[in-house]
PDB file of C-alpha atoms and ligand atoms in Angstrom:
ATOM      1  CA  MET X   1     -59.173  54.100 -33.456  1.00 51.00           C
ATOM      2  CA  SER X   2     -60.509  55.622 -30.078  1.00 52.00           C
ATOM      3  CA  TYR X   3     -60.655  54.031 -26.578  1.00 55.00           C
ATOM      4  CA  GLY X   4     -62.951  54.513 -23.833  1.00 57.00           C
ATOM      5  CA  SER X   5     -60.702  56.132 -20.659  1.00 58.00           C
ATOM      6  CA  SER X   6     -61.332  53.630 -18.778  1.00 56.00           C
ATOM      7  CA  GLU X   7     -59.645  50.920 -21.341  1.00 60.00           C
ATOM      8  CA  ARG X   8     -56.651  53.811 -22.178  1.00 71.00           C
ATOM      9  CA  ARG X   9     -56.251  53.540 -18.417  1.00 76.00           C
ATOM     10  CA  ARG X  10     -56.520  50.185 -17.295  1.00 80.00           C
ATOM     11  CA  PRO X  11     -52.595  49.072 -16.832  1.00 85.00           C
ATOM     12  CA  ALA X  12     -51.944  45.544 -18.818  1.00 87.00           C
ATOM     13  CA  PRO X  13     -52.163  42.999 -15.602  1.00 89.00           C
ATOM     14  CA  VAL X  14     -49.016  41.803 -14.182  1.00 92.00           C
ATOM     15  CA  ALA X  15     -48.069  37.995 -15.114  1.00 95.00           C
ATOM     16  CA  LEU X  16     -46.641  34.907 -13.249  1.00 96.00           C
ATOM     17  CA  LYS X  17     -44.835  32.315 -14.178  1.00 98.00           C
ATOM     18  CA  ILE X  18     -44.613  29.202 -12.573  1.00 98.00           C
ATOM     19  CA  LEU X  19     -42.683  26.339 -13.618  1.00 98.00           C
ATOM     20  CA  VAL X  20     -43.597  22.696 -12.843  1.00 98.00           C
ATOM     21  CA  ALA X  21     -41.189  20.124 -12.320  1.00 98.00           C
ATOM     22  CA  GLY X  22     -40.288  16.580 -11.291  1.00 97.00           C
ATOM     23  CA  GLY X  23     -38.919  13.273 -12.556  1.00 95.00           C
ATOM     24  CA  PHE X  24     -40.641  10.957 -15.393  1.00 93.00           C
ATOM     25  CA  GLY X  25     -44.143  10.191 -15.225  1.00 94.00           C
ATOM     26  CA  VAL X  26     -44.670  12.502 -12.360  1.00 95.00           C
ATOM     27  CA  GLY X  27     -47.425  14.258 -12.980  1.00 96.00           C
ATOM     28  CA  LYS X  28     -46.713  17.475 -14.646  1.00 97.00           C
ATOM     29  CA  THR X  29     -48.491  18.133 -17.024  1.00 97.00           C
ATOM     30  CA  THR X  30     -51.845  16.634 -15.770  1.00 97.00           C
ATOM     31  CA  MET X  31     -51.673  18.903 -13.129  1.00 98.00           C
ATOM     32  CA  VAL X  32     -50.988  22.048 -15.428  1.00 98.00           C
ATOM     33  CA  GLY X  33     -53.547  20.860 -17.355  1.00 97.00           C
ATOM     34  CA  ALA X  34     -55.651  20.290 -13.915  1.00 97.00           C
ATOM     35  CA  VAL X  35     -55.544  23.576 -12.610  1.00 97.00           C
ATOM     36  CA  SER X  36     -54.858  25.728 -16.232  1.00 97.00           C
ATOM     37  CA  GLU X  37     -57.897  27.469 -17.333  1.00 96.00           C
ATOM     38  CA  ILE X  38     -57.383  27.148 -20.718  1.00 95.00           C
ATOM     39  CA  MET X  39     -56.942  24.395 -22.952  1.00 95.00           C
ATOM     40  CA  PRO X  40     -53.503  24.205 -21.766  1.00 94.00           C
ATOM     41  CA  LEU X  41     -50.676  23.476 -24.821  1.00 95.00           C
ATOM     42  CA  ARG X  42     -49.370  20.114 -24.950  1.00 95.00           C
ATOM     43  CA  THR X  43     -46.122  18.801 -26.504  1.00 94.00           C
ATOM     44  CA  GLU X  44     -47.014  15.017 -26.260  1.00 95.00           C
ATOM     45  CA  GLU X  45     -45.456  12.088 -28.158  1.00 93.00           C
ATOM     46  CA  GLN X  46     -46.887   8.576 -27.732  1.00 91.00           C
ATOM     47  CA  LEU X  47     -43.744   6.855 -26.077  1.00 88.00           C
ATOM     48  CA  THR X  48     -42.996   4.074 -28.426  1.00 78.00           C
ATOM     49  CA  ASP X  49     -40.802   0.848 -28.687  1.00 72.00           C
ATOM     50  CA  ALA X  50     -37.452   2.540 -28.902  1.00 67.00           C
ATOM     51  CA  GLY X  51     -37.678   4.390 -25.244  1.00 67.00           C
ATOM     52  CA  VAL X  52     -38.464   0.444 -23.760  1.00 65.00           C
ATOM     53  CA  GLY X  53     -34.890   0.183 -20.960  1.00 68.00           C
ATOM     54  CA  VAL X  54     -35.474   4.022 -20.930  1.00 69.00           C
ATOM     55  CA  ASP X  55     -38.202   4.985 -19.999  1.00 70.00           C
ATOM     56  CA  ASP X  56     -39.122   3.732 -16.667  1.00 71.00           C
ATOM     57  CA  VAL X  57     -43.132   3.292 -16.546  1.00 74.00           C
ATOM     58  CA  ALA X  58     -43.652   1.058 -13.749  1.00 73.00           C
ATOM     59  CA  GLY X  59     -46.136   2.630 -11.743  1.00 73.00           C
ATOM     60  CA  VAL X  60     -46.835   4.206 -14.075  1.00 76.00           C
ATOM     61  CA  GLU X  61     -47.787   1.871 -16.220  1.00 79.00           C
ATOM     62  CA  GLU X  62     -51.343   3.165 -18.439  1.00 81.00           C
ATOM     63  CA  LYS X  63     -49.051   6.455 -19.905  1.00 85.00           C
ATOM     64  CA  THR X  64     -48.361   6.083 -23.271  1.00 90.00           C
ATOM     65  CA  THR X  65     -47.479   9.965 -23.795  1.00 93.00           C
ATOM     66  CA  THR X  66     -44.049  11.888 -23.003  1.00 92.00           C
ATOM     67  CA  THR X  67     -43.758  15.685 -22.691  1.00 94.00           C
ATOM     68  CA  VAL X  68     -40.981  16.784 -25.257  1.00 93.00           C
ATOM     69  CA  ALA X  69     -40.675  20.243 -24.637  1.00 93.00           C
ATOM     70  CA  LEU X  70     -43.032  21.629 -22.405  1.00 95.00           C
ATOM     71  CA  ASP X  71     -47.002  22.346 -21.191  1.00 97.00           C
ATOM     72  CA  PHE X  72     -48.534  25.955 -20.803  1.00 98.00           C
ATOM     73  CA  GLY X  73     -51.193  26.889 -18.902  1.00 98.00           C
ATOM     74  CA  ARG X  74     -52.696  30.028 -17.802  1.00 97.00           C
ATOM     75  CA  ILE X  75     -55.009  30.577 -14.348  1.00 95.00           C
ATOM     76  CA  THR X  76     -56.587  34.112 -14.374  1.00 93.00           C
ATOM     77  CA  ILE X  77     -56.491  35.450  -9.646  1.00 88.00           C
ATOM     78  CA  ASN X  78     -58.089  38.919 -11.285  1.00 88.00           C
ATOM     79  CA  GLU X  79     -57.541  41.635 -14.047  1.00 89.00           C
ATOM     80  CA  ARG X  80     -54.393  42.587 -12.624  1.00 90.00           C
ATOM     81  CA  LEU X  81     -53.148  38.973 -11.718  1.00 91.00           C
ATOM     82  CA  VAL X  82     -52.172  36.648 -13.904  1.00 95.00           C
ATOM     83  CA  VAL X  83     -50.354  32.889 -13.487  1.00 96.00           C
ATOM     84  CA  TYR X  84     -48.455  31.536 -16.423  1.00 97.00           C
ATOM     85  CA  LEU X  85     -47.641  28.188 -15.601  1.00 98.00           C
ATOM     86  CA  PHE X  86     -45.182  25.606 -17.894  1.00 98.00           C
ATOM     87  CA  GLY X  87     -44.209  21.984 -17.457  1.00 98.00           C
ATOM     88  CA  THR X  88     -40.644  20.858 -17.735  1.00 97.00           C
ATOM     89  CA  PRO X  89     -39.782  18.069 -19.798  1.00 94.00           C
ATOM     90  CA  GLY X  90     -39.185  15.087 -17.033  1.00 91.00           C
ATOM     91  CA  GLN X  91     -37.087  13.041 -19.146  1.00 88.00           C
ATOM     92  CA  LYS X  92     -33.222  13.504 -19.337  1.00 87.00           C
ATOM     93  CA  ARG X  93     -32.807  13.832 -23.365  1.00 89.00           C
ATOM     94  CA  PHE X  94     -34.866  17.438 -23.091  1.00 90.00           C
ATOM     95  CA  TRP X  95     -33.420  18.993 -19.733  1.00 90.00           C
ATOM     96  CA  TYR X  96     -31.273  21.348 -21.662  1.00 92.00           C
ATOM     97  CA  LEU X  97     -34.541  22.771 -22.328  1.00 94.00           C
ATOM     98  CA  TRP X  98     -34.723  23.705 -18.040  1.00 95.00           C
ATOM     99  CA  GLU X  99     -32.945  26.286 -19.353  1.00 95.00           C
ATOM    100  CA  ASP X 100     -35.024  28.175 -21.195  1.00 95.00           C
ATOM    101  CA  LEU X 101     -37.773  27.853 -19.405  1.00 96.00           C
ATOM    102  CA  ALA X 102     -37.170  28.652 -16.267  1.00 97.00           C
ATOM    103  CA  ILE X 103     -35.683  32.154 -17.147  1.00 97.00           C
ATOM    104  CA  GLY X 104     -38.226  35.321 -15.199  1.00 97.00           C
ATOM    105  CA  ALA X 105     -39.695  32.028 -13.307  1.00 98.00           C
ATOM    106  CA  LEU X 106     -41.083  33.191  -9.999  1.00 97.00           C
ATOM    107  CA  GLY X 107     -40.610  29.743  -8.265  1.00 98.00           C
ATOM    108  CA  ALA X 108     -41.719  26.059  -9.373  1.00 98.00           C
ATOM    109  CA  VAL X 109     -43.039  23.320  -7.858  1.00 98.00           C
ATOM    110  CA  VAL X 110     -41.404  19.828  -7.512  1.00 98.00           C
ATOM    111  CA  LEU X 111     -43.731  17.198  -7.670  1.00 98.00           C
ATOM    112  CA  ALA X 112     -42.414  13.610  -6.691  1.00 96.00           C
ATOM    113  CA  ASP X 113     -43.697   9.576  -6.422  1.00 94.00           C
ATOM    114  CA  THR X 114     -43.068   8.484  -2.699  1.00 91.00           C
ATOM    115  CA  ARG X 115     -42.397   5.114  -5.319  1.00 89.00           C
ATOM    116  CA  ARG X 116     -39.930   6.845  -7.233  1.00 91.00           C
ATOM    117  CA  LEU X 117     -38.303  10.010  -4.382  1.00 92.00           C
ATOM    118  CA  ALA X 118     -34.518   9.978  -6.295  1.00 93.00           C
ATOM    119  CA  ASP X 119     -36.537  10.715  -9.644  1.00 94.00           C
ATOM    120  CA  CYS X 120     -37.178  14.254  -8.360  1.00 94.00           C
ATOM    121  CA  PHE X 121     -33.290  15.043  -7.603  1.00 96.00           C
ATOM    122  CA  PRO X 122     -32.411  16.175 -10.397  1.00 96.00           C
ATOM    123  CA  SER X 123     -35.043  19.135 -10.602  1.00 97.00           C
ATOM    124  CA  LEU X 124     -33.941  19.851  -5.943  1.00 97.00           C
ATOM    125  CA  ASP X 125     -30.351  20.005  -7.705  1.00 96.00           C
ATOM    126  CA  TYR X 126     -31.542  22.265 -10.003  1.00 97.00           C
ATOM    127  CA  PHE X 127     -33.116  25.081  -8.939  1.00 97.00           C
ATOM    128  CA  GLU X 128     -30.633  25.054  -5.805  1.00 97.00           C
ATOM    129  CA  GLU X 129     -28.004  25.848  -7.850  1.00 97.00           C
ATOM    130  CA  LEU X 130     -30.130  28.143  -9.925  1.00 97.00           C
ATOM    131  CA  GLY X 131     -31.614  29.714  -6.490  1.00 97.00           C
ATOM    132  CA  LEU X 132     -34.839  29.615  -8.021  1.00 98.00           C
ATOM    133  CA  PRO X 133     -37.731  29.652  -5.380  1.00 98.00           C
ATOM    134  CA  PHE X 134     -39.346  26.107  -4.583  1.00 98.00           C
ATOM    135  CA  LEU X 135     -41.652  23.309  -2.623  1.00 98.00           C
ATOM    136  CA  VAL X 136     -41.951  19.667  -3.556  1.00 98.00           C
ATOM    137  CA  ALA X 137     -45.325  18.179  -3.719  1.00 98.00           C
ATOM    138  CA  VAL X 138     -45.920  15.233  -3.406  1.00 96.00           C
ATOM    139  CA  ASN X 139     -48.326  13.758  -5.593  1.00 96.00           C
ATOM    140  CA  CYS X 140     -50.225  10.908  -3.997  1.00 93.00           C
ATOM    141  CA  PHE X 141     -51.526   8.913  -7.440  1.00 85.00           C
ATOM    142  CA  ASP X 142     -55.068   6.810  -6.191  1.00 81.00           C
ATOM    143  CA  GLY X 143     -55.049   8.981  -3.076  1.00 75.00           C
ATOM    144  CA  ARG X 144     -52.967   6.671  -1.017  1.00 78.00           C
ATOM    145  CA  GLN X 145     -50.214   8.237   0.811  1.00 80.00           C
ATOM    146  CA  ILE X 146     -47.719   6.660   1.490  1.00 82.00           C
ATOM    147  CA  HIS X 147     -44.876   8.482   3.332  1.00 87.00           C
ATOM    148  CA  THR X 148     -45.439  11.022   5.649  1.00 90.00           C
ATOM    149  CA  SER X 149     -44.444  14.667   4.402  1.00 91.00           C
ATOM    150  CA  ASP X 150     -41.917  14.275   7.184  1.00 93.00           C
ATOM    151  CA  ALA X 151     -40.476  11.300   5.764  1.00 94.00           C
ATOM    152  CA  VAL X 152     -40.278  12.626   2.571  1.00 95.00           C
ATOM    153  CA  ARG X 153     -38.034  15.538   4.326  1.00 96.00           C
ATOM    154  CA  ARG X 154     -35.912  13.381   5.167  1.00 95.00           C
ATOM    155  CA  ALA X 155     -35.400  11.183   2.826  1.00 95.00           C
ATOM    156  CA  LEU X 156     -34.834  14.132  -0.134  1.00 96.00           C
ATOM    157  CA  ASP X 157     -32.849  15.757   3.153  1.00 95.00           C
ATOM    158  CA  LEU X 158     -34.600  18.604   2.346  1.00 96.00           C
ATOM    159  CA  ASP X 159     -33.696  22.278   4.196  1.00 94.00           C
ATOM    160  CA  PRO X 160     -36.400  22.840   7.150  1.00 94.00           C
ATOM    161  CA  MET X 161     -37.590  25.979   4.920  1.00 94.00           C
ATOM    162  CA  VAL X 162     -38.597  24.030   1.566  1.00 97.00           C
ATOM    163  CA  PRO X 163     -42.359  22.921   2.256  1.00 98.00           C
ATOM    164  CA  ILE X 164     -43.386  20.298   1.720  1.00 97.00           C
ATOM    165  CA  LEU X 165     -47.183  19.163   0.160  1.00 96.00           C
ATOM    166  CA  LEU X 166     -49.465  15.966  -0.534  1.00 95.00           C
ATOM    167  CA  CYS X 167     -51.506  16.314  -2.980  1.00 96.00           C
ATOM    168  CA  ASP X 168     -52.537  15.188  -6.127  1.00 96.00           C
ATOM    169  CA  ALA X 169     -52.588  16.148  -9.181  1.00 96.00           C
ATOM    170  CA  ARG X 170     -55.443  15.492 -11.607  1.00 96.00           C
ATOM    171  CA  GLU X 171     -57.784  17.930  -8.909  1.00 96.00           C
ATOM    172  CA  ARG X 172     -58.055  21.463  -9.967  1.00 96.00           C
ATOM    173  CA  ASN X 173     -58.091  22.683  -6.119  1.00 96.00           C
ATOM    174  CA  SER X 174     -55.291  20.340  -4.410  1.00 96.00           C
ATOM    175  CA  ALA X 175     -53.535  21.972  -8.047  1.00 96.00           C
ATOM    176  CA  ARG X 176     -54.553  25.173  -6.478  1.00 95.00           C
ATOM    177  CA  ASP X 177     -53.364  25.367  -3.119  1.00 96.00           C
ATOM    178  CA  VAL X 178     -49.673  24.103  -4.139  1.00 97.00           C
ATOM    179  CA  LEU X 179     -49.361  27.019  -6.351  1.00 96.00           C
ATOM    180  CA  VAL X 180     -50.298  29.357  -2.948  1.00 95.00           C
ATOM    181  CA  ALA X 181     -48.578  27.840  -0.972  1.00 97.00           C
ATOM    182  CA  LEU X 182     -45.588  28.384  -3.425  1.00 97.00           C
ATOM    183  CA  VAL X 183     -46.437  32.412  -4.082  1.00 96.00           C
ATOM    184  CA  GLU X 184     -46.414  32.659  -0.236  1.00 96.00           C
ATOM    185  CA  HIS X 185     -43.323  30.781   0.222  1.00 97.00           C
ATOM    186  CA  VAL X 186     -41.526  33.411  -2.369  1.00 97.00           C
ATOM    187  CA  ARG X 187     -43.423  36.252  -0.551  1.00 96.00           C
ATOM    188  CA  ASP X 188     -41.624  35.146   2.682  1.00 96.00           C
ATOM    189  CA  LEU X 189     -38.770  34.423   1.198  1.00 95.00           C
ATOM    190  CA  ARG X 190     -38.645  37.704   0.086  1.00 94.00           C
ATOM    191  CA  LEU X 191     -39.907  39.761   3.237  1.00 94.00           C
ATOM    192  CA  ALA X 192     -37.307  37.281   5.423  1.00 91.00           C
ATOM    193  CA  THR X 193     -34.217  39.007   3.826  1.00 88.00           C
ATOM    194  CA  ARG X 194     -35.317  42.288   3.658  1.00 83.00           C
ATOM    195  CA  ARG X 195     -35.598  42.397   7.165  1.00 76.00           C
TER     196      ARG X 195
HETATM  197  N1  GTP O   1     -53.757   6.773 -10.547  1.00 62.35           N
HETATM  198  C1  GTP O   1     -53.209   8.240 -10.835  1.00 62.35           C
HETATM  199  N2  GTP O   1     -52.607   8.692 -11.948  1.00 62.35           N
HETATM  200  C2  GTP O   1     -51.946   9.608 -12.555  1.00 62.35           C
HETATM  201  C3  GTP O   1     -51.675  11.217 -10.826  1.00 62.35           C
HETATM  202  N3  GTP O   1     -51.328  12.148 -11.776  1.00 62.35           N
HETATM  203  C4  GTP O   1     -51.184  11.962 -12.903  1.00 62.35           C
HETATM  204  N4  GTP O   1     -51.223   9.854 -13.343  1.00 62.35           N
HETATM  205  C5  GTP O   1     -51.086   9.260 -14.021  1.00 62.35           C
HETATM  206  O1  GTP O   1     -49.601   9.625 -13.672  1.00 62.35           O
HETATM  207  C6  GTP O   1     -48.901   9.519 -15.481  1.00 62.35           C
HETATM  208  C7  GTP O   1     -48.567  10.847 -15.581  1.00 62.35           C
HETATM  209  O2  GTP O   1     -48.854  12.037 -15.991  1.00 62.35           O
HETATM  210  P1  GTP O   1     -48.328  12.608 -16.444  1.00 62.35           P
HETATM  211  O3  GTP O   1     -49.591  14.214 -16.474  1.00 62.35           O
HETATM  212  O4  GTP O   1     -48.108  12.560 -18.318  1.00 62.35           O
HETATM  213  O5  GTP O   1     -46.711  12.974 -16.200  1.00 62.35           O
HETATM  214  P2  GTP O   1     -45.665  13.781 -16.579  1.00 62.35           P
HETATM  215  O6  GTP O   1     -45.041  14.306 -15.577  1.00 62.35           O
HETATM  216  O7  GTP O   1     -45.937  14.897 -17.512  1.00 62.35           O
HETATM  217  O8  GTP O   1     -44.803  13.525 -17.296  1.00 62.35           O
HETATM  218  P3  GTP O   1     -43.344  12.704 -18.705  1.00 62.35           P
HETATM  219  O9  GTP O   1     -43.437  14.795 -18.918  1.00 62.35           O
HETATM  220  O10 GTP O   1     -43.395  12.375 -19.863  1.00 62.35           O
HETATM  221  O11 GTP O   1     -41.940  13.472 -17.494  1.00 62.35           O
HETATM  222  C8  GTP O   1     -50.314   9.349 -16.461  1.00 62.35           C
HETATM  223  O12 GTP O   1     -50.857   8.294 -16.850  1.00 62.35           O
HETATM  224  C9  GTP O   1     -51.315   9.913 -15.815  1.00 62.35           C
HETATM  225  O13 GTP O   1     -52.923   9.526 -15.724  1.00 62.35           O
HETATM  226  C10 GTP O   1     -52.524   9.976  -9.938  1.00 62.35           C
HETATM  227  O14 GTP O   1     -52.914  11.303  -8.735  1.00 62.35           O
HETATM  228  N5  GTP O   1     -53.187   9.546  -9.825  1.00 62.35           N
HETATM  229 MG1   MG O   2     -45.547  15.940 -18.875  1.00 62.35          MG
END
């Protein structure tokens, strides 16, 4: 089979891998679905009576499913750059999957819900320990900003270097802004270590 010379020379696009993490029901699957250009791969299972007392759906009572492995989405920036998004499972019984999901990642978005802020501590601790750059994106459910980003920073005792953004996980542009902020944060960290 013969190929045109331009096709032969076109290099494979650079792939960036970004994780979307955070506690149970914070909106990770929603965010990956909002921003992905392809129908996202989801691994949702029904929440059942067996999870009563284990799966705390307070605040997200309409939630009927939960991620049991991962979410996967893709964004093509241009012919040279593709972003792959991996949403992590939020529930403790699936945390052992984070290790594999984190391999080769550029950084992570830690989604937070201010009604259940403590739920994002395990993700923060995990990425800090791993040395993987991250930012915190507060998912303003129903567009309500209950706390300022400064208040969230204090509550989470976050390093001043870690960016905090307010977002709406359902909105494509809002999710995109979060991803751009993460990439810029990683770039700034890398430039700072080169100086
Ligand atoms: N009202 C409102 N609902 C939201 C928003 N973001 C997510 N939801 C809802 O909140 C619930 C949680 O969304 P998911 O995206 O499944 O959360 P998740 O973090 O992937 O959950 P797990 O994978 O089970 O940990 C769903 O019922 C969504 O429809 C939001 O910004 N506003
Ligand atoms: Mg999910």
